[in-house]
PDB file of C-alpha atoms in Angstrom:
ATOM      1  CA  MET K   1      -0.386   1.328  19.871  1.00 54.00           C
ATOM      2  CA  VAL K   2      -0.059   2.043  16.152  1.00 63.00           C
ATOM      3  CA  GLU K   3      -3.854   2.047  15.777  1.00 69.00           C
ATOM      4  CA  LEU K   4      -4.220   4.598  18.594  1.00 64.00           C
ATOM      5  CA  LEU K   5      -1.515   6.825  17.115  1.00 67.00           C
ATOM      6  CA  LYS K   6      -3.164   6.543  13.698  1.00 69.00           C
ATOM      7  CA  GLU K   7      -6.544   7.567  15.157  1.00 67.00           C
ATOM      8  CA  ILE K   8      -5.036  10.582  16.947  1.00 63.00           C
ATOM      9  CA  ALA K   9      -3.189  11.636  13.801  1.00 66.00           C
ATOM     10  CA  LEU K  10      -6.286  11.364  11.589  1.00 68.00           C
ATOM     11  CA  GLU K  11      -8.246  13.502  14.063  1.00 66.00           C
ATOM     12  CA  ALA K  12      -5.453  16.108  13.993  1.00 62.00           C
ATOM     13  CA  VAL K  13      -5.510  16.171  10.183  1.00 62.00           C
ATOM     14  CA  ASP K  14      -9.327  16.540  10.184  1.00 65.00           C
ATOM     15  CA  ARG K  15      -9.053  19.503  12.577  1.00 59.00           C
ATOM     16  CA  GLY K  16      -6.476  21.180  10.377  1.00 57.00           C
ATOM     17  CA  SER K  17      -3.656  20.717  12.900  1.00 51.00           C
ATOM     18  CA  LEU K  18      -1.047  19.759  10.332  1.00 45.00           C
ATOM     19  CA  ALA K  19       1.968  20.719  12.411  1.00 53.00           C
ATOM     20  CA  ASP K  20       2.962  17.135  13.152  1.00 83.00           C
ATOM     21  CA  PHE K  21       0.740  14.947  10.958  1.00 87.00           C
ATOM     22  CA  CYS K  22      -0.199  15.117   7.308  1.00 91.00           C
ATOM     23  CA  THR K  23      -1.487  12.987   4.470  1.00 93.00           C
ATOM     24  CA  GLY K  24       0.117  12.283   1.146  1.00 96.00           C
ATOM     25  CA  THR K  25      -0.204  10.273  -2.032  1.00 96.00           C
ATOM     26  CA  VAL K  26       2.282   7.651  -3.201  1.00 97.00           C
ATOM     27  CA  ILE K  27       3.563   8.865  -6.575  1.00 97.00           C
ATOM     28  CA  ALA K  28       5.921   5.956  -7.253  1.00 97.00           C
ATOM     29  CA  ALA K  29       6.640   2.670  -5.466  1.00 95.00           C
ATOM     30  CA  ALA K  30      10.250   2.157  -6.592  1.00 93.00           C
ATOM     31  CA  PRO K  31      12.007   4.299  -5.728  1.00 94.00           C
ATOM     32  CA  LEU K  32       9.355   5.372  -3.242  1.00 96.00           C
ATOM     33  CA  SER K  33       8.156   8.966  -3.493  1.00 97.00           C
ATOM     34  CA  ILE K  34       5.220  10.586  -1.726  1.00 97.00           C
ATOM     35  CA  GLN K  35       3.553  13.896  -2.523  1.00 97.00           C
ATOM     36  CA  ILE K  36       2.410  15.629   0.658  1.00 94.00           C
ATOM     37  CA  GLU K  37      -0.924  17.400   0.303  1.00 90.00           C
ATOM     38  CA  ASN K  38      -0.124  21.076  -0.240  1.00 87.00           C
ATOM     39  CA  GLY K  39       3.533  20.314   0.360  1.00 89.00           C
ATOM     40  CA  PRO K  40       6.749  18.947  -1.092  1.00 92.00           C
ATOM     41  CA  LEU K  41       7.418  15.729  -2.974  1.00 95.00           C
ATOM     42  CA  LEU K  42       9.361  13.460  -0.602  1.00 95.00           C
ATOM     43  CA  ALA K  43      12.036  11.121  -1.916  1.00 96.00           C
ATOM     44  CA  GLU K  44      12.651   7.737  -0.288  1.00 95.00           C
ATOM     45  CA  ARG K  45      15.659   8.992   1.703  1.00 95.00           C
ATOM     46  CA  PHE K  46      13.340  11.290   3.705  1.00 94.00           C
ATOM     47  CA  LEU K  47      10.870   8.511   4.592  1.00 95.00           C
ATOM     48  CA  LEU K  48      10.843   6.092   7.517  1.00 93.00           C
ATOM     49  CA  LEU K  49       8.422   3.222   6.939  1.00 94.00           C
ATOM     50  CA  SER K  50       6.329   1.474   9.577  1.00 92.00           C
ATOM     51  CA  ARG K  51       5.682  -2.235   9.363  1.00 89.00           C
ATOM     52  CA  ASN K  52       2.121  -1.471   8.185  1.00 90.00           C
ATOM     53  CA  VAL K  53       3.440  -0.212   4.838  1.00 94.00           C
ATOM     54  CA  THR K  54       6.261  -2.647   4.112  1.00 92.00           C
ATOM     55  CA  GLU K  55       6.548  -6.171   2.851  1.00 92.00           C
ATOM     56  CA  HIS K  56       7.867  -8.253   5.718  1.00 89.00           C
ATOM     57  CA  GLU K  57       8.239 -11.809   6.892  1.00 91.00           C
ATOM     58  CA  GLU K  58       6.226 -13.184   9.774  1.00 90.00           C
ATOM     59  CA  LEU K  59       7.302 -16.310  11.635  1.00 93.00           C
ATOM     60  CA  GLY K  60       5.120 -18.125  14.111  1.00 94.00           C
ATOM     61  CA  GLN K  61       3.469 -21.268  15.339  1.00 94.00           C
ATOM     62  CA  ILE K  62      -0.019 -22.573  14.786  1.00 91.00           C
ATOM     63  CA  ARG K  63      -1.751 -25.235  16.821  1.00 92.00           C
ATOM     64  CA  THR K  64      -3.902 -27.797  15.050  1.00 89.00           C
ATOM     65  CA  TRP K  65      -5.875 -30.680  16.445  1.00 86.00           C
ATOM     66  CA  THR K  66      -7.201 -33.859  14.885  1.00 85.00           C
ATOM     67  CA  GLU K  67      -8.773 -36.875  16.529  1.00 86.00           C
ATOM     68  CA  ALA K  68      -6.121 -39.130  15.031  1.00 84.00           C
ATOM     69  CA  GLU K  69      -3.073 -37.058  16.061  1.00 81.00           C
ATOM     70  CA  GLY K  70      -4.348 -34.862  18.884  1.00 84.00           C
ATOM     71  CA  ASP K  71      -2.558 -31.547  19.439  1.00 88.00           C
ATOM     72  CA  ARG K  72       0.159 -30.639  16.999  1.00 88.00           C
ATOM     73  CA  TRP K  73       2.214 -27.476  16.680  1.00 90.00           C
ATOM     74  CA  SER K  74       3.443 -26.397  13.276  1.00 91.00           C
ATOM     75  CA  PHE K  75       5.766 -23.542  12.393  1.00 92.00           C
ATOM     76  CA  TYR K  76       4.875 -21.154   9.606  1.00 91.00           C
ATOM     77  CA  ARG K  77       6.630 -18.510   7.549  1.00 94.00           C
ATOM     78  CA  MET K  78       4.438 -15.928   5.847  1.00 93.00           C
ATOM     79  CA  ILE K  79       5.344 -12.982   3.673  1.00 92.00           C
ATOM     80  CA  ARG K  80       3.062 -10.017   4.301  1.00 87.00           C
ATOM     81  CA  GLY K  81       2.877  -8.126   1.017  1.00 87.00           C
ATOM     82  CA  LYS K  82       2.002  -4.669   2.308  1.00 88.00           C
ATOM     83  CA  ALA K  83       4.406  -2.607   0.204  1.00 93.00           C
ATOM     84  CA  LEU K  84       3.029   0.745  -0.913  1.00 96.00           C
ATOM     85  CA  GLN K  85       1.708   1.165  -4.445  1.00 95.00           C
ATOM     86  CA  ALA K  86       1.327   4.286  -6.583  1.00 96.00           C
ATOM     87  CA  GLY K  87      -1.965   6.073  -5.962  1.00 95.00           C
ATOM     88  CA  GLU K  88      -2.412   5.033  -2.330  1.00 96.00           C
ATOM     89  CA  LYS K  89      -3.075   7.699   0.299  1.00 96.00           C
ATOM     90  CA  VAL K  90      -0.932   7.544   3.429  1.00 96.00           C
ATOM     91  CA  LEU K  91      -0.736   9.127   6.862  1.00 94.00           C
ATOM     92  CA  LEU K  92       2.620  10.665   7.790  1.00 94.00           C
ATOM     93  CA  ALA K  93       4.146  12.098  10.960  1.00 91.00           C
ATOM     94  CA  LYS K  94       6.956  14.623  10.782  1.00 89.00           C
ATOM     95  CA  THR K  95       9.963  13.775  12.940  1.00 84.00           C
ATOM     96  CA  ALA K  96      11.121  16.247  15.574  1.00 76.00           C
ATOM     97  CA  GLY K  97      13.935  17.600  13.407  1.00 75.00           C
ATOM     98  CA  GLY K  98      11.603  18.010  10.454  1.00 76.00           C
ATOM     99  CA  GLN K  99      13.997  16.297   8.053  1.00 83.00           C
ATOM    100  CA  GLN K 100      12.183  12.961   7.843  1.00 90.00           C
ATOM    101  CA  TYR K 101       8.629  11.693   7.814  1.00 93.00           C
ATOM    102  CA  ILE K 102       7.329   8.436   9.274  1.00 93.00           C
ATOM    103  CA  VAL K 103       4.814   6.721   6.998  1.00 95.00           C
ATOM    104  CA  LEU K 104       2.388   5.339   9.581  1.00 93.00           C
ATOM    105  CA  ASP K 105      -0.301   3.646   7.508  1.00 94.00           C
ATOM    106  CA  ARG K 106      -2.684   3.849   4.582  1.00 94.00           C
ATOM    107  CA  VAL K 107      -5.822   5.942   4.998  1.00 92.00           C
ATOM    108  CA  LYS K 108      -9.339   5.000   3.872  1.00 81.00           C
ATOM    109  CA  GLY K 109     -10.199   5.876   0.325  1.00 65.00           C
ATOM    110  CA  GLY K 110      -6.521   5.684  -0.504  1.00 49.00           C
ATOM    111  CA  GLY K 111      -6.640   3.790  -3.772  1.00 49.00           C
ATOM    112  CA  GLN K 112      -5.893   0.078  -3.834  1.00 49.00           C
TER     113      GLN K 112
END
Protein backbone atom coordinates (compact mmCIF):
# COMPACT_ATOMS: atom_id res chain seq x y z
CA MET A 1 0.00 0.00 0.00
CA VAL A 2 2.76 2.44 0.95
CA GLU A 3 4.66 1.60 -2.25
CA LEU A 4 1.57 2.32 -4.38
CA LEU A 5 0.93 5.61 -2.59
CA LYS A 6 4.59 6.54 -3.02
CA GLU A 7 4.43 5.81 -6.76
CA ILE A 8 1.27 7.90 -7.19
CA ALA A 9 2.79 10.77 -5.22
CA LEU A 10 6.04 10.75 -7.22
CA GLU A 11 4.05 10.85 -10.47
CA ALA A 12 2.06 13.82 -9.13
CA VAL A 13 5.27 15.66 -8.22
CA ASP A 14 6.74 14.94 -11.69
CA ARG A 15 3.60 16.38 -13.32
CA GLY A 16 3.81 19.51 -11.22
CA SER A 17 0.66 18.70 -9.23
CA LEU A 18 2.07 19.80 -5.90
CA ALA A 19 -1.27 20.44 -4.23
CA ASP A 20 -1.09 17.34 -2.04
CA PHE A 21 2.43 15.94 -2.47
CA CYS A 22 5.84 17.55 -2.41
CA THR A 23 9.49 16.75 -1.90
CA GLY A 24 11.86 18.16 0.66
CA THR A 25 15.36 17.88 2.05
CA VAL A 26 16.20 16.90 5.62
CA ILE A 27 18.09 19.85 7.10
CA ALA A 28 18.67 18.36 10.55
CA ALA A 29 17.98 14.95 12.10
CA ALA A 30 17.59 16.02 15.74
CA PRO A 31 15.41 17.88 16.14
CA LEU A 32 14.05 16.90 12.74
CA SER A 33 13.55 19.72 10.24
CA ILE A 34 12.73 19.46 6.55
CA GLN A 35 12.98 22.17 3.91
CA ILE A 36 10.18 21.82 1.36
CA GLU A 37 11.27 22.58 -2.19
CA ASN A 38 10.15 26.13 -2.91
CA GLY A 39 8.38 26.19 0.43
CA PRO A 40 8.72 26.59 4.18
CA LEU A 41 11.12 24.96 6.61
CA LEU A 42 9.08 22.46 8.64
CA ALA A 43 9.87 21.83 12.29
CA GLU A 44 9.39 18.38 13.83
CA ARG A 45 6.03 19.31 15.40
CA PHE A 46 4.53 19.67 11.89
CA LEU A 47 5.75 16.26 10.70
CA LEU A 48 4.12 12.84 10.94
CA LEU A 49 6.59 10.05 10.20
CA SER A 50 5.83 6.78 8.44
CA ARG A 51 7.54 3.59 9.50
CA ASN A 52 9.76 3.83 6.39
CA VAL A 53 11.60 6.81 7.87
CA THR A 54 11.86 5.87 11.54
CA GLU A 55 14.00 3.58 13.61
CA HIS A 56 11.74 0.83 14.89
CA GLU A 57 11.80 -2.61 16.41
CA GLU A 58 10.68 -5.66 14.50
CA LEU A 59 9.72 -8.87 16.27
CA GLY A 60 9.16 -12.15 14.50
CA GLN A 61 9.88 -15.81 14.08
CA ILE A 62 12.24 -17.59 11.75
CA ARG A 63 12.15 -21.25 10.84
CA THR A 64 15.41 -23.15 10.52
CA TRP A 65 16.04 -26.75 9.66
CA THR A 66 18.98 -29.05 10.26
CA GLU A 67 19.28 -32.78 9.75
CA ALA A 68 20.20 -33.25 13.39
CA GLU A 69 17.36 -31.18 14.89
CA GLY A 70 14.76 -31.01 12.13
CA ASP A 71 12.42 -28.00 12.13
CA ARG A 72 13.04 -25.36 14.74
CA TRP A 73 11.38 -22.00 15.27
CA SER A 74 13.37 -19.16 16.76
CA PHE A 75 12.18 -15.72 17.80
CA TYR A 76 14.09 -12.64 16.74
CA ARG A 77 14.19 -8.98 17.68
CA MET A 78 15.67 -6.60 15.12
CA ILE A 79 16.12 -2.85 15.23
CA ARG A 80 15.54 -1.27 11.83
CA GLY A 81 17.74 1.81 11.72
CA LYS A 82 15.85 3.87 9.16
CA ALA A 83 15.92 7.24 10.93
CA LEU A 84 16.30 10.22 8.60
CA GLN A 85 19.68 11.88 8.19
CA ALA A 86 20.59 15.41 7.09
CA GLY A 87 20.83 15.73 3.32
CA GLU A 88 18.31 13.03 2.43
CA LYS A 89 15.46 13.85 0.05
CA VAL A 90 11.98 12.82 1.16
CA LEU A 91 8.47 12.59 -0.23
CA LEU A 92 5.77 14.34 1.79
CA ALA A 93 1.97 14.46 1.69
CA LYS A 94 0.09 17.42 3.11
CA THR A 95 -2.69 16.50 5.52
CA ALA A 96 -6.24 17.65 4.79
CA GLY A 97 -6.04 20.56 7.23
CA GLY A 98 -2.72 21.67 5.79
CA GLN A 99 -1.11 22.01 9.22
CA GLN A 100 0.95 18.82 9.11
CA TYR A 101 2.89 16.81 6.57
CA ILE A 102 3.31 13.04 6.44
CA VAL A 103 6.86 11.99 5.57
CA LEU A 104 6.16 8.96 3.38
CA ASP A 105 9.60 7.79 2.30
CA ARG A 106 12.99 8.70 0.90
CA VAL A 107 13.24 9.42 -2.82
CA LYS A 108 15.98 8.22 -5.18
CA GLY A 109 19.03 10.39 -5.38
CA GLY A 110 18.26 11.61 -1.89
CA GLY A 111 21.71 11.52 -0.34
CA GLN A 112 22.71 8.63 1.89
